[in-house]
Amino acid sequence: MERRESLPLTAVDYRKGDIKHQITGVVKPVMQGYKFQSVKEFKALLGLFHVTVEEVHKTIKGKTYHGLVYAATDEKGERTGVAIKSSKIGKSVGYEALQKKFAKSKQWIARHPVPVQTKEVIATALQGQPTRQGFLQELSGKGIAAILWQNDSGVIYGVTYIDHNSKTVFKGSLLGKEYSASVINRKYGTIPPEKTEEAPVIHPSEPEMKEPGLVEGLLDIFSPESYPYPADDLTQSPYGKKKKRKRRGPHLG
């Protein structure tokens, strides 16, 4: 994937132990220094440093509490080791702080368009690189990571760009249609057998599909201990392939 040289922080190595300290060394600088507008963008950014995050919502006596848990991932993006509650790291990386970060980032990005240089670098790589790997590597050498979101059939349905130069995370469609996931998919992905864009099917009665997470029935964030998580219960990488969405809607790219 993206080359290690483009990463300004040190990625977590679960083999070295002291996971809490390592995760703290990634999460705090990322929260302070980068701008991103959603959990998906936050996860994509953390994924570069072998960290993942999940939201936790729990109702106790009629009151709903919200929290975050962080965990290390291996080279394949599969979580490993112990999940760390955000409260163990500090309020600056907790749920409320993250929501405030989204709001501030949205305001900042609205006032500061993506740099022309960044758009030119992406356009040049997209036009000149015939392979996906070449595209990713060229951007990486320029300080930009491209996270391609695809379903099980290999169709790329979203792209997240992480510009380490401006420390900004943004979806491809923010740059314009010529940079979007549909363009990326035509060149580097799999063309779907049937085109459904003209008549999208929406099922309002069906619950929105959740991405595989750290906390699906396993974590009680409000207990005093963190819980170990076996890596074999992760079905998808936090920044690799994703399941097909049940309905069309706003997405990255």
Short mmCIF file of C-alpha atoms in Angstrom, two decimals, residues 27-156:
data_model
loop_
_atom_site.label_atom_id
_atom_site.label_comp_id
_atom_site.label_asym_id
_atom_site.label_seq_id
_atom_site.Cartn_x
_atom_site.Cartn_y
_atom_site.Cartn_z
CA VAL A 27 -3.97 9.39 18.19
CA LYS A 28 -3.10 12.60 20.06
CA PRO A 29 -0.98 14.18 17.29
CA VAL A 30 -3.51 13.12 14.64
CA MET A 31 -6.39 14.70 16.58
CA GLN A 32 -4.41 17.88 17.16
CA GLY A 33 -2.76 18.27 13.78
CA TYR A 34 -5.06 16.91 11.05
CA LYS A 35 -8.45 18.04 9.77
CA PHE A 36 -11.16 15.45 9.02
CA GLN A 37 -14.95 15.53 9.00
CA SER A 38 -16.20 12.03 9.79
CA VAL A 39 -15.42 8.83 11.66
CA LYS A 40 -14.70 7.16 8.32
CA GLU A 41 -12.07 9.77 7.47
CA PHE A 42 -10.61 9.52 10.97
CA LYS A 43 -10.38 5.73 10.65
CA ALA A 44 -8.77 6.00 7.23
CA LEU A 45 -6.13 8.33 8.64
CA LEU A 46 -5.46 6.20 11.73
CA GLY A 47 -5.27 3.11 9.53
CA LEU A 48 -2.06 4.44 7.96
CA PHE A 49 -0.47 4.15 11.38
CA HIS A 50 -1.88 0.69 12.21
CA VAL A 51 -4.57 2.00 14.56
CA THR A 52 -8.35 1.71 14.34
CA VAL A 53 -11.19 3.31 16.29
CA GLU A 54 -14.82 2.47 16.98
CA GLU A 55 -17.73 4.36 18.48
CA VAL A 56 -19.55 2.82 21.44
CA HIS A 57 -23.13 3.70 22.39
CA LYS A 58 -24.64 2.23 25.52
CA THR A 59 -27.90 2.96 27.33
CA ILE A 60 -27.93 2.74 31.13
CA LYS A 61 -31.17 3.43 33.03
CA GLY A 62 -32.62 5.25 30.06
CA LYS A 63 -29.60 7.47 29.47
CA THR A 64 -27.39 6.91 26.44
CA TYR A 65 -23.62 7.25 26.81
CA HIS A 66 -21.16 7.61 23.96
CA GLY A 67 -17.52 6.64 23.86
CA LEU A 68 -14.58 5.59 21.71
CA VAL A 69 -12.18 2.66 21.82
CA TYR A 70 -8.87 2.39 20.00
CA ALA A 71 -6.90 -0.70 19.04
CA ALA A 72 -3.77 -1.65 17.13
CA THR A 73 -3.90 -3.43 13.77
CA ASP A 74 -1.46 -5.72 12.04
CA GLU A 75 0.00 -5.40 8.55
CA LYS A 76 -3.25 -6.65 7.01
CA GLY A 77 -5.34 -4.11 8.87
CA GLU A 78 -6.75 -6.70 11.26
CA ARG A 79 -7.04 -5.55 14.85
CA THR A 80 -4.91 -7.26 17.41
CA GLY A 81 -4.23 -7.06 21.13
CA VAL A 82 -6.25 -5.10 23.68
CA ALA A 83 -8.78 -2.35 22.94
CA ILE A 84 -8.02 0.89 24.78
CA LYS A 85 -10.85 3.10 26.00
CA SER A 86 -10.40 6.75 25.07
CA SER A 87 -10.71 7.70 28.74
CA LYS A 88 -7.47 5.81 29.38
CA ILE A 89 -5.70 8.16 26.97
CA GLY A 90 -7.44 11.44 27.75
CA LYS A 91 -10.45 13.64 27.03
CA SER A 92 -8.65 15.19 24.07
CA VAL A 93 -9.22 11.97 22.09
CA GLY A 94 -12.67 11.13 23.47
CA TYR A 95 -16.09 11.13 21.84
CA GLU A 96 -16.99 14.76 22.59
CA ALA A 97 -13.60 16.00 21.45
CA LEU A 98 -14.00 14.08 18.20
CA GLN A 99 -17.41 15.63 17.50
CA LYS A 100 -15.96 19.10 18.08
CA LYS A 101 -13.07 18.21 15.78
CA PHE A 102 -15.50 17.32 12.99
CA ALA A 103 -17.30 20.67 13.33
CA LYS A 104 -14.09 22.71 13.39
CA SER A 105 -12.63 20.80 10.44
CA LYS A 106 -15.80 21.30 8.41
CA GLN A 107 -15.65 25.04 8.99
CA TRP A 108 -11.95 25.20 8.15
CA ILE A 109 -12.25 23.15 4.97
CA ALA A 110 -15.19 25.28 3.82
CA ARG A 111 -12.96 28.35 4.04
CA HIS A 112 -9.82 26.73 2.64
CA PRO A 113 -10.15 24.95 -0.71
CA VAL A 114 -7.91 22.00 -1.47
CA PRO A 115 -4.53 23.43 -2.59
CA VAL A 116 -4.08 23.68 -6.36
CA GLN A 117 -0.77 21.85 -6.02
CA THR A 118 -2.51 18.89 -4.36
CA LYS A 119 -5.07 18.67 -7.16
CA GLU A 120 -2.32 18.83 -9.76
CA VAL A 121 -0.34 16.03 -8.09
CA ILE A 122 -3.42 13.78 -8.01
CA ALA A 123 -4.37 14.61 -11.60
CA THR A 124 -0.85 13.90 -12.85
CA ALA A 125 -0.70 10.53 -11.06
CA LEU A 126 -4.15 9.54 -12.28
CA GLN A 127 -3.36 10.41 -15.89
CA GLY A 128 0.13 8.96 -15.94
CA GLN A 129 -0.07 5.76 -13.90
CA PRO A 130 -1.67 2.75 -15.61
CA THR A 131 -1.78 0.61 -12.45
CA ARG A 132 -3.34 1.10 -9.04
CA GLN A 133 -0.06 0.42 -7.26
CA GLY A 134 1.75 2.96 -9.40
CA PHE A 135 -0.94 5.53 -8.67
CA LEU A 136 -0.71 4.97 -4.91
CA GLN A 137 3.08 5.01 -4.90
CA GLU A 138 3.39 8.21 -6.91
CA LEU A 139 1.01 10.01 -4.56
CA SER A 140 2.81 8.58 -1.54
CA GLY A 141 6.09 10.01 -2.78
CA LYS A 142 4.41 13.44 -2.88
CA GLY A 143 3.09 13.17 0.67
CA ILE A 144 -0.45 12.14 -0.26
CA ALA A 145 -2.12 8.85 0.68
CA ALA A 146 -5.10 7.58 -1.30
CA ILE A 147 -7.38 5.12 0.47
CA LEU A 148 -9.54 3.22 -2.02
CA TRP A 149 -12.79 1.79 -0.61
CA GLN A 150 -14.11 -1.20 -2.52
CA ASN A 151 -16.71 -3.92 -2.11
CA ASP A 152 -16.17 -7.67 -2.30
CA SER A 153 -16.48 -7.59 -6.09
CA GLY A 154 -13.59 -5.17 -6.41
CA VAL A 155 -15.74 -2.17 -7.33
CA ILE A 156 -14.21 1.03 -5.92
#
